[in-house]
XYZ file of C-alpha atoms in Angstrom:
600
model
C 43.774 -35.754 16.933
C 43.269 -33.326 19.615
C 40.880 -34.103 22.386
C 38.204 -31.233 21.597
C 37.798 -33.137 18.480
C 37.065 -36.373 20.159
C 34.744 -35.721 23.378
C 32.821 -33.532 23.557
C 32.698 -33.124 27.328
C 36.517 -32.683 27.318
C 37.095 -32.812 31.329
C 40.232 -30.017 32.112
C 43.502 -31.036 33.468
C 43.380 -28.769 36.538
C 40.984 -26.651 38.958
C 42.389 -23.545 37.626
C 40.047 -22.251 34.588
C 36.869 -22.986 36.364
C 39.040 -20.951 39.725
C 39.810 -18.214 37.654
C 36.566 -17.841 35.779
C 35.167 -18.069 39.646
C 36.894 -14.759 40.569
C 35.911 -13.125 37.368
C 32.603 -13.575 37.482
C 32.692 -12.527 41.260
C 35.130 -9.753 41.487
C 32.781 -6.804 41.912
C 30.857 -8.167 44.317
C 34.925 -9.228 46.469
C 35.348 -5.548 45.487
C 31.860 -4.405 47.713
C 32.876 -6.863 50.541
C 36.586 -5.318 51.112
C 35.218 -1.704 50.450
C 32.523 -2.624 53.100
C 35.399 -3.816 55.732
C 37.582 -0.974 54.364
C 35.001 0.924 55.818
C 34.808 -0.567 58.992
C 38.339 -0.707 59.612
C 38.663 3.473 58.520
C 35.612 4.062 60.072
C 34.234 5.853 57.149
C 30.919 6.131 56.791
C 30.657 6.753 53.014
C 32.616 3.565 52.077
C 30.616 2.189 54.654
C 27.366 3.030 53.308
C 28.436 2.503 49.077
C 30.133 -0.945 50.099
C 27.105 -2.266 52.700
C 24.447 -1.628 49.621
C 26.904 -3.497 47.638
C 26.932 -6.337 49.442
C 23.607 -6.006 50.528
C 23.181 -5.554 46.456
C 25.330 -9.162 45.614
C 24.385 -10.790 48.103
C 20.127 -10.963 47.191
C 22.231 -11.093 43.062
C 23.209 -14.921 44.310
C 20.449 -15.832 45.839
C 17.536 -14.785 43.335
C 16.701 -17.191 40.864
C 14.859 -14.925 38.600
C 17.576 -13.705 36.139
C 20.426 -15.800 35.782
C 22.926 -13.217 35.028
C 22.921 -11.521 38.085
C 23.373 -15.022 39.809
C 26.539 -15.695 37.804
C 27.768 -12.074 38.120
C 26.189 -10.592 41.314
C 26.587 -6.319 40.735
C 28.258 -6.579 37.159
C 24.963 -7.754 35.778
C 23.348 -4.935 36.703
C 25.705 -2.900 33.859
C 24.320 -4.762 31.289
C 20.119 -4.029 32.458
C 21.340 -0.597 32.528
C 23.443 -0.548 29.201
C 19.735 -2.043 27.650
C 17.720 0.354 29.307
C 20.221 3.234 27.550
C 20.290 1.668 24.389
C 18.322 3.587 21.985
C 20.102 7.083 23.433
C 23.825 5.622 23.210
C 22.962 4.070 19.742
C 21.221 7.749 18.523
C 24.004 10.095 19.972
C 26.763 8.226 19.650
C 26.517 5.607 16.955
C 23.719 6.298 14.541
C 24.729 7.414 11.287
C 23.507 10.532 9.673
C 21.433 8.793 7.025
C 20.406 5.442 8.879
C 16.989 5.424 9.530
C 15.328 3.215 12.342
C 12.859 4.338 11.804
C 13.815 8.439 11.067
C 17.198 9.404 10.226
C 19.502 11.696 11.911
C 19.119 14.127 9.363
C 15.414 13.685 8.549
C 15.507 14.630 12.279
C 17.936 17.250 11.854
C 15.916 18.818 8.774
C 12.202 18.933 11.114
C 14.240 20.504 13.960
C 15.326 22.915 11.900
C 12.524 23.802 9.965
C 10.499 23.879 12.944
C 12.679 26.077 15.143
C 12.943 28.976 11.750
C 16.930 28.110 12.001
C 18.723 27.414 8.517
C 18.108 23.763 6.748
C 20.653 24.214 4.120
C 23.883 22.067 4.244
C 27.419 22.236 3.044
C 30.130 20.442 0.869
C 27.533 18.176 -0.853
C 25.154 15.582 -0.434
C 25.748 12.694 2.270
C 24.020 10.316 -0.183
C 24.953 8.080 -2.620
C 23.593 8.717 -5.866
C 25.255 5.761 -7.389
C 23.559 3.428 -5.301
C 20.094 1.472 -6.693
C 16.901 2.643 -5.345
C 18.328 6.095 -5.371
C 15.510 9.027 -6.971
C 15.530 12.549 -8.189
C 13.901 15.326 -9.876
C 14.790 16.445 -13.356
C 14.912 19.910 -13.040
C 14.240 21.906 -15.759
C 15.967 24.777 -17.572
C 12.489 27.584 -17.076
C 12.689 26.768 -13.601
C 11.437 29.940 -11.767
C 10.750 30.804 -8.571
C 6.701 30.620 -7.436
C 5.165 33.486 -5.652
C 2.228 31.121 -4.259
C 3.830 28.544 -1.837
C 0.155 28.191 0.098
C -0.887 24.570 -2.572
C -4.501 23.577 -1.247
C -7.499 21.195 -2.937
C -10.860 21.398 -2.327
C -12.358 17.959 -1.023
C -16.213 17.057 -1.334
C -17.819 15.329 -4.090
C -21.438 15.685 -5.538
C -23.466 15.138 -2.104
C -21.040 17.137 -0.282
C -22.792 20.464 0.977
C -19.596 21.639 2.493
C -16.472 21.073 1.067
C -12.923 21.747 2.830
C -10.704 24.219 1.246
C -7.356 22.356 2.746
C -3.487 22.661 2.582
C -1.398 19.747 0.500
C 0.372 18.595 3.648
C -1.885 18.364 7.331
C -1.075 16.449 10.087
C -2.163 12.981 10.957
C -3.975 10.797 13.104
C -2.814 10.848 16.686
C -5.511 10.182 19.124
C -5.133 12.079 22.888
C -4.377 9.361 25.257
C -1.591 8.602 22.776
C -0.662 12.552 22.593
C -0.096 14.321 26.039
C -2.884 17.373 26.342
C -0.179 19.891 25.917
C 0.818 18.091 22.187
C -2.808 17.447 21.240
C -3.279 21.694 22.350
C 0.249 22.711 20.515
C -0.735 20.828 17.219
C -4.049 22.048 17.238
C -3.063 25.940 17.642
C -0.305 25.270 15.390
C -3.403 24.164 12.630
C -4.490 27.603 13.520
C -1.774 29.560 12.769
C -1.136 27.825 10.212
C -4.204 27.192 8.098
C -4.115 23.400 7.466
C -5.842 20.158 9.253
C -5.701 18.405 12.480
C -7.054 14.753 12.459
C -7.946 13.624 15.495
C -7.192 9.938 15.411
C -9.767 7.624 17.258
C -9.832 8.411 20.216
C -12.536 11.347 19.708
C -12.632 15.105 20.031
C -11.366 16.171 23.274
C -12.131 19.325 24.981
C -7.774 20.172 24.050
C -8.482 19.716 20.269
C -11.274 22.453 20.431
C -9.457 24.937 22.685
C -7.704 26.726 19.625
C -10.198 26.069 17.645
C -7.925 24.641 14.424
C -9.701 22.130 12.033
C -9.976 19.396 12.208
C -10.711 15.615 10.289
C -12.854 13.280 13.376
C -11.550 10.169 13.154
C -14.125 7.047 13.246
C -12.628 3.534 14.259
C -13.801 0.769 15.004
C -14.720 1.573 19.044
C -17.194 4.655 17.509
C -15.503 6.700 20.346
C -17.179 9.756 21.307
C -20.592 8.977 19.479
C -21.102 5.680 20.846
C -23.447 3.840 23.364
C -23.063 1.453 26.381
C -22.187 -1.696 24.427
C -19.877 0.007 22.307
C -21.953 0.614 19.053
C -22.327 3.671 16.397
C -24.921 5.891 18.312
C -26.081 8.336 15.288
C -27.160 11.277 18.014
C -24.283 11.431 19.638
C -22.551 11.664 15.929
C -24.910 13.952 14.913
C -24.440 16.766 17.762
C -20.608 16.367 17.690
C -20.036 16.588 13.783
C -22.456 19.895 12.975
C -19.704 21.729 15.389
C -18.301 24.066 12.527
C -14.655 23.132 13.980
C -15.069 19.642 12.079
C -14.301 20.058 8.502
C -14.218 16.308 7.459
C -15.230 12.453 8.888
C -12.687 9.863 8.252
C -13.928 5.752 9.018
C -10.858 4.160 9.792
C -11.076 0.956 8.019
C -7.660 -0.052 9.379
C -4.276 1.670 10.136
C -0.338 1.696 9.132
C 0.961 0.526 12.785
C -1.334 -2.963 12.938
C -3.721 -3.622 10.322
C -6.375 -5.424 10.692
C -5.878 -6.011 14.348
C -7.327 -3.423 17.119
C -6.381 -1.863 20.168
C -6.461 -1.828 24.489
C -5.928 1.260 26.501
C -5.214 -0.200 29.321
C -7.214 0.834 32.634
C -4.230 1.790 34.680
C -3.909 4.314 31.648
C -7.345 6.058 31.171
C -7.828 8.716 33.411
C -10.911 10.535 34.254
C -10.662 13.238 31.430
C -10.144 10.305 28.607
C -12.892 8.473 30.071
C -15.125 11.193 29.595
C -13.999 11.959 25.854
C -13.845 8.593 24.572
C -17.584 7.726 26.490
C -16.091 5.000 28.296
C -16.227 3.808 32.633
C -12.563 4.499 33.950
C -11.107 1.248 35.604
C -11.598 -0.968 33.129
C -9.677 -1.465 30.120
C -10.590 0.776 26.892
C -11.226 -2.025 23.780
C -11.416 -1.206 20.171
C -12.311 -4.198 18.679
C -10.417 -5.166 15.067
C -13.740 -4.733 13.083
C -16.882 -2.459 12.214
C -19.893 -3.190 13.830
C -21.875 -0.679 12.184
C -21.658 -2.515 8.712
C -20.382 -6.266 7.496
C -20.574 -5.369 3.645
C -18.714 -3.198 1.064
C -22.487 -2.437 0.530
C -22.745 -1.578 4.312
C -20.140 0.812 4.404
C -21.506 2.693 1.440
C -24.666 3.656 2.931
C -22.350 3.868 6.994
C -20.654 6.821 5.083
C -23.758 8.163 3.439
C -25.550 7.942 7.178
C -22.317 10.267 8.612
C -22.478 12.346 5.708
C -26.391 13.556 6.291
C -26.062 13.092 9.766
C -22.880 16.021 9.860
C -25.022 18.274 7.808
C -23.288 17.242 4.589
C -19.700 17.501 4.912
C -16.852 15.135 3.001
C -16.600 11.724 4.769
C -14.329 9.445 3.522
C -12.070 6.477 5.148
C -8.232 5.768 5.585
C -7.722 1.930 5.201
C -3.840 0.504 5.418
C -3.863 -1.702 2.121
C -4.847 -5.764 2.547
C -6.366 -7.852 0.494
C -6.882 -5.705 -3.041
C -10.287 -7.619 -3.704
C -11.578 -6.542 -1.256
C -10.573 -2.582 -1.730
C -12.126 -3.538 -5.644
C -15.589 -4.661 -3.890
C -16.122 -1.585 -2.038
C -15.402 0.709 -5.548
C -18.084 -1.991 -7.320
C -20.366 -0.879 -4.847
C -19.904 2.479 -4.698
C -20.613 2.339 -8.619
C -23.638 0.232 -8.374
C -25.534 2.573 -5.671
C -23.547 5.648 -7.556
C -22.594 7.420 -4.070
C -18.935 7.893 -3.983
C -16.542 8.961 -0.604
C -15.556 12.214 -0.864
C -11.981 11.277 -0.026
C -9.738 8.256 0.768
C -6.361 8.280 2.884
C -3.614 5.184 2.623
C -2.013 4.818 5.120
C 1.398 3.183 4.524
C 2.517 0.289 7.016
C 5.956 2.214 8.061
C 3.650 4.235 10.002
C 2.371 4.591 13.556
C 2.906 6.658 16.470
C 2.134 4.129 19.325
C 2.111 0.999 20.173
C 2.075 -1.955 18.072
C 3.146 -5.797 18.008
C 6.901 -5.928 16.704
C 4.920 -8.716 14.113
C 2.329 -6.552 12.628
C 4.750 -3.236 12.239
C 7.659 -5.533 10.436
C 4.767 -7.646 8.177
C 1.568 -7.020 7.660
C -0.370 -5.061 5.768
C 0.874 -2.977 2.449
C 3.689 -0.460 1.950
C 2.394 3.861 1.014
C 3.913 3.288 -2.316
C 2.355 0.134 -3.438
C -0.835 0.532 -1.149
C -1.299 4.253 -2.425
C -0.714 2.956 -6.185
C -3.603 -0.016 -5.871
C -6.010 2.505 -4.803
C -5.109 4.610 -7.544
C -5.366 2.112 -10.132
C -8.386 0.646 -8.802
C -9.847 3.577 -9.881
C -8.554 4.822 -12.809
C -9.459 1.135 -13.874
C -13.119 1.937 -12.699
C -12.693 5.374 -14.399
C -14.307 7.516 -10.874
C -10.714 9.007 -9.750
C -11.783 11.926 -10.716
C -14.463 12.063 -8.238
C -12.243 10.793 -4.957
C -9.262 12.852 -3.708
C -6.381 11.241 -2.311
C -4.361 11.297 0.831
C -1.358 9.814 2.210
C 0.852 9.017 4.578
C 3.842 7.033 6.216
C 7.177 8.860 6.728
C 6.433 11.972 5.425
C 8.751 14.697 6.699
C 10.229 16.135 3.579
C 9.282 18.232 0.430
C 10.543 15.612 -1.541
C 8.404 13.062 0.044
C 5.350 15.493 -0.859
C 6.074 16.031 -4.075
C 6.940 12.385 -5.170
C 3.294 11.416 -3.695
C 1.977 14.056 -5.606
C 3.642 13.038 -8.908
C 2.564 9.157 -8.304
C -1.279 11.310 -8.257
C -1.896 11.561 -4.706
C -3.907 15.212 -4.201
C -2.456 15.138 -0.262
C -0.305 14.252 2.400
C -0.346 13.821 5.923
C 2.542 13.570 8.313
C 2.516 12.195 12.118
C 5.865 11.825 13.317
C 7.164 14.825 11.740
C 4.633 16.884 13.161
C 5.831 14.942 16.046
C 8.893 15.924 15.911
C 8.109 19.497 15.399
C 6.096 19.705 19.112
C 9.659 18.019 20.632
C 9.790 14.308 20.123
C 13.215 12.914 20.214
C 12.819 9.369 18.914
C 13.363 7.768 21.957
C 10.455 4.949 21.201
C 9.054 5.219 24.532
C 5.407 6.258 23.474
C 4.047 2.943 24.842
C 5.980 3.412 28.232
C 4.178 6.161 29.825
C 7.434 7.669 30.019
C 8.713 9.300 27.211
C 10.986 12.438 27.970
C 9.715 15.494 26.012
C 5.807 14.969 27.868
C 4.634 14.633 24.208
C 3.580 10.330 24.072
C 2.729 10.283 27.468
C -0.333 10.957 30.023
C 1.954 11.589 33.432
C 1.152 15.448 34.291
C 4.807 16.295 35.289
C 6.312 14.881 32.202
C 3.594 16.882 29.853
C 4.156 20.477 31.836
C 7.537 20.631 30.527
C 6.042 21.144 26.220
C 5.478 24.758 26.873
C 2.239 24.675 24.658
C 2.151 28.980 22.923
C 6.045 28.144 21.637
C 5.458 24.185 20.366
C 3.011 25.627 18.582
C 4.809 27.370 16.531
C 7.285 25.052 15.706
C 4.386 23.755 14.413
C 3.612 26.596 11.880
C 7.088 27.073 11.231
C 7.663 23.626 10.453
C 4.374 23.092 7.714
C 5.281 26.584 6.183
C 8.967 25.932 5.588
C 8.145 22.282 4.737
C 5.990 23.982 1.762
C 8.334 26.823 0.575
C 10.506 24.057 0.347
C 7.924 21.990 -1.950
C 7.310 25.042 -4.113
C 11.009 25.181 -5.172
C 11.226 21.619 -6.080
C 7.443 22.519 -7.807
C 9.378 25.772 -9.508
C 13.012 23.964 -10.231
C 10.961 21.183 -12.828
C 9.410 24.377 -13.774
C 5.778 24.000 -13.694
C 3.021 26.224 -11.176
C 1.507 24.012 -8.747
C 1.830 20.686 -7.256
C -0.798 18.689 -9.157
C 0.804 19.148 -12.104
C 3.687 16.621 -11.204
C 4.148 12.863 -13.080
C 5.833 10.184 -13.028
C 8.280 11.293 -15.355
C 9.735 14.201 -13.659
C 11.474 11.768 -11.570
C 13.851 9.155 -12.370
C 14.870 6.153 -10.239
C 18.821 4.213 -10.583
C 17.927 0.509 -10.274
C 19.378 -2.264 -9.474
C 21.736 -2.754 -12.369
C 22.628 0.692 -12.526
C 20.188 1.939 -15.090
C 18.207 4.287 -14.642
C 14.129 4.941 -15.627
C 11.564 7.026 -15.277
C 8.961 6.184 -12.310
C 6.093 6.397 -14.892
C 7.782 3.726 -16.662
C 8.827 2.562 -13.407
C 5.592 1.918 -11.821
C 2.331 0.493 -13.392
C -0.024 3.065 -14.135
C -3.404 1.329 -15.352
C -5.617 2.703 -18.772
C -8.908 4.510 -17.238
C -11.894 2.732 -17.282
C -10.162 -1.249 -18.130
C -11.422 -3.191 -15.525
C -14.648 -2.054 -15.885
C -13.851 -5.093 -19.232
C -11.324 -6.652 -18.339
C -8.478 -4.709 -20.364
C -5.757 -3.637 -17.775
C -2.680 -4.480 -19.092
C -1.742 -5.859 -16.288
C -3.876 -9.261 -15.672
C -3.390 -9.423 -12.374
C -5.820 -6.188 -11.948
C -8.195 -8.288 -13.832
C -8.490 -11.105 -12.050
C -8.720 -9.281 -8.920
C -11.606 -7.136 -9.598
C -13.423 -10.244 -11.191
C -12.613 -11.625 -7.791
C -14.311 -8.739 -6.141
C -18.142 -9.070 -4.413
C -19.668 -5.359 -3.440
C -21.668 -7.615 -1.533
C -19.142 -9.336 0.855
C -15.852 -8.460 1.290
C -14.967 -12.114 0.857
C -13.522 -13.193 -2.102
C -15.743 -14.594 -5.292
C -13.563 -17.446 -6.160
C -15.835 -19.335 -9.186
C -16.024 -15.775 -10.676
C -12.008 -16.098 -11.414
C -12.279 -19.459 -11.998
C -14.699 -18.749 -14.775
C -12.888 -15.798 -15.794
C -8.981 -17.229 -16.179
C -11.182 -20.206 -18.139
C -12.903 -17.623 -20.430
C -9.403 -15.728 -20.659
C -7.081 -19.537 -21.953
C -10.251 -19.775 -24.606
C -10.311 -16.585 -25.746
C -6.308 -16.726 -25.524
C -6.786 -13.234 -24.139
C -3.339 -10.889 -24.860
C -3.519 -8.077 -21.357
C 0.031 -6.480 -22.267
C -1.396 -5.412 -25.259
C -1.375 -1.507 -26.041
C -5.285 -0.482 -25.423
C -7.115 2.912 -26.926
C -6.633 4.040 -23.479
C -3.576 3.785 -23.109
C -2.780 5.429 -26.346
C -4.829 8.146 -25.525
C -3.492 8.907 -22.712
C 0.391 9.798 -24.589
C -1.856 12.270 -26.769
C -2.656 14.500 -23.567
C -0.650 17.184 -23.967
C -0.324 20.581 -22.076
C -0.529 23.996 -24.020
C 1.517 25.017 -21.809
C 4.057 23.023 -23.469
C 5.333 21.931 -19.512
C 3.515 18.478 -19.297
C 4.556 15.461 -21.898
C 0.852 13.416 -21.130
C -1.140 12.359 -18.119
C 0.935 10.369 -17.394
C -0.497 9.446 -13.287
C -4.477 10.064 -14.625
C -5.516 12.270 -12.228
C -7.801 14.145 -14.601
C -6.511 17.614 -12.638
C -7.502 21.295 -13.629
C -3.874 22.263 -14.309
C -3.241 25.650 -13.957
C -2.945 27.802 -16.989
C 0.658 28.975 -18.542
C 0.306 32.499 -18.205
C -0.879 32.026 -14.357
């Protein structure tokens, strides 16, 4: 039997392997020494400088103890660190496939760049997609498809208690704060929103002077730090809020419960990144970290949350108020819904942020493993509101890797009212996905506070690109809606999209996803019993689960032999909801919208 199998530490017969390895490891260092000697002999100053620098670097590498690679491979070991630093660029430009999403594919980025620059976004020679792979989705076009004249699709946001409803586009800029983005990027986004007639979410970093410069419509997001309307202790300041919220430029107020990149976790803006402008905007001191807590201090129960959004509504003069969340424990959202019903006080809108979102920095564990993805999160919220019988009282927005007309059309077909995009609009102002947002070294000046780097971002030209990206994306959305034979995205339904399953079968999304029946939760008749179970766990007076109620419900279900999979009255009625135009075969997503008539 060979010695290598019987002796775990075999002794080499000669020293040749060790000597050869030693020569290879120190060959670059040796070359630097020879280069220095050659320079001295030839009296060539270039060789002396280059060789001397190499020798000095090699000596430092040998005597330092922090990096084992540099100690074992002096000078040559630095090549690894250089390649590691440039790995994203090498991968993006040389190795990355056109469809490989990390997190956005080259094709997705190119689509945004083309539409932002108003150049042709068409491709030739067929699709790059494998149309037979599992998970592939496509719209089912109609034999009576037609081009649409109106491509500026809009919705009205504002419920019964709202006194200043907002007419907004179905495609808007998602939350990105000043501080996370540069001043020039904020100005370009807001001027683009002004030019294109859509809405710009401020993010939780408050309303900066750069949001106000061009007068684009704003959604003011209030996070757990209450930046821009906080007292000296970091708590909510009603008077400061009211002074800013009545500004006509502020169209809606959004309470951030959680965000997709790091749900359930607060944030810290390091003291060294807090400029005087950021400190003034956020109403925080300079010289110390700016902490965004993980939860709110203005409320601690679902019922208190309802009271808080009503307070904001009154302080803002009756503007639309809602909240944003990345869905976590479902019974907690259902507890908020129960509090709405009991108080008869509903938010004007809810934005569902998918866990795939995130324009700034977040721990890898949170980005990869915490929070619900956008589609599942949206369907949980949508189905809960439908099952509680209040879906028609609240508008729903979504955000999470939305950059194309198909992305928008798909989510509206599932039941959303509008879509937001953050990274899509970052691409429009010049982002190249270098993934250095948290380092203050963004190469395009989008996500940095370095005044020299952000100076390279030309505001007027980038604002035009933001507006063009929005316009051309809605044009693409209109093409899809027209191809399906409809007049408005609100008419899209889940059965207009087909999906290929793992086994090769094809299902319509109306059969692939679960859609609950209207008011089914109120009498525990949801066909998916897990919804009934989570509903009874929800407590409007606490975010903690009511486990006693769940135990009682399960016992009652066993005693009665309850069968929740049987068709309900609501489910059979929904199939009979035929639109007079003949274009629809039922309101599967239960959005209860007013569809445009067929003669429009």
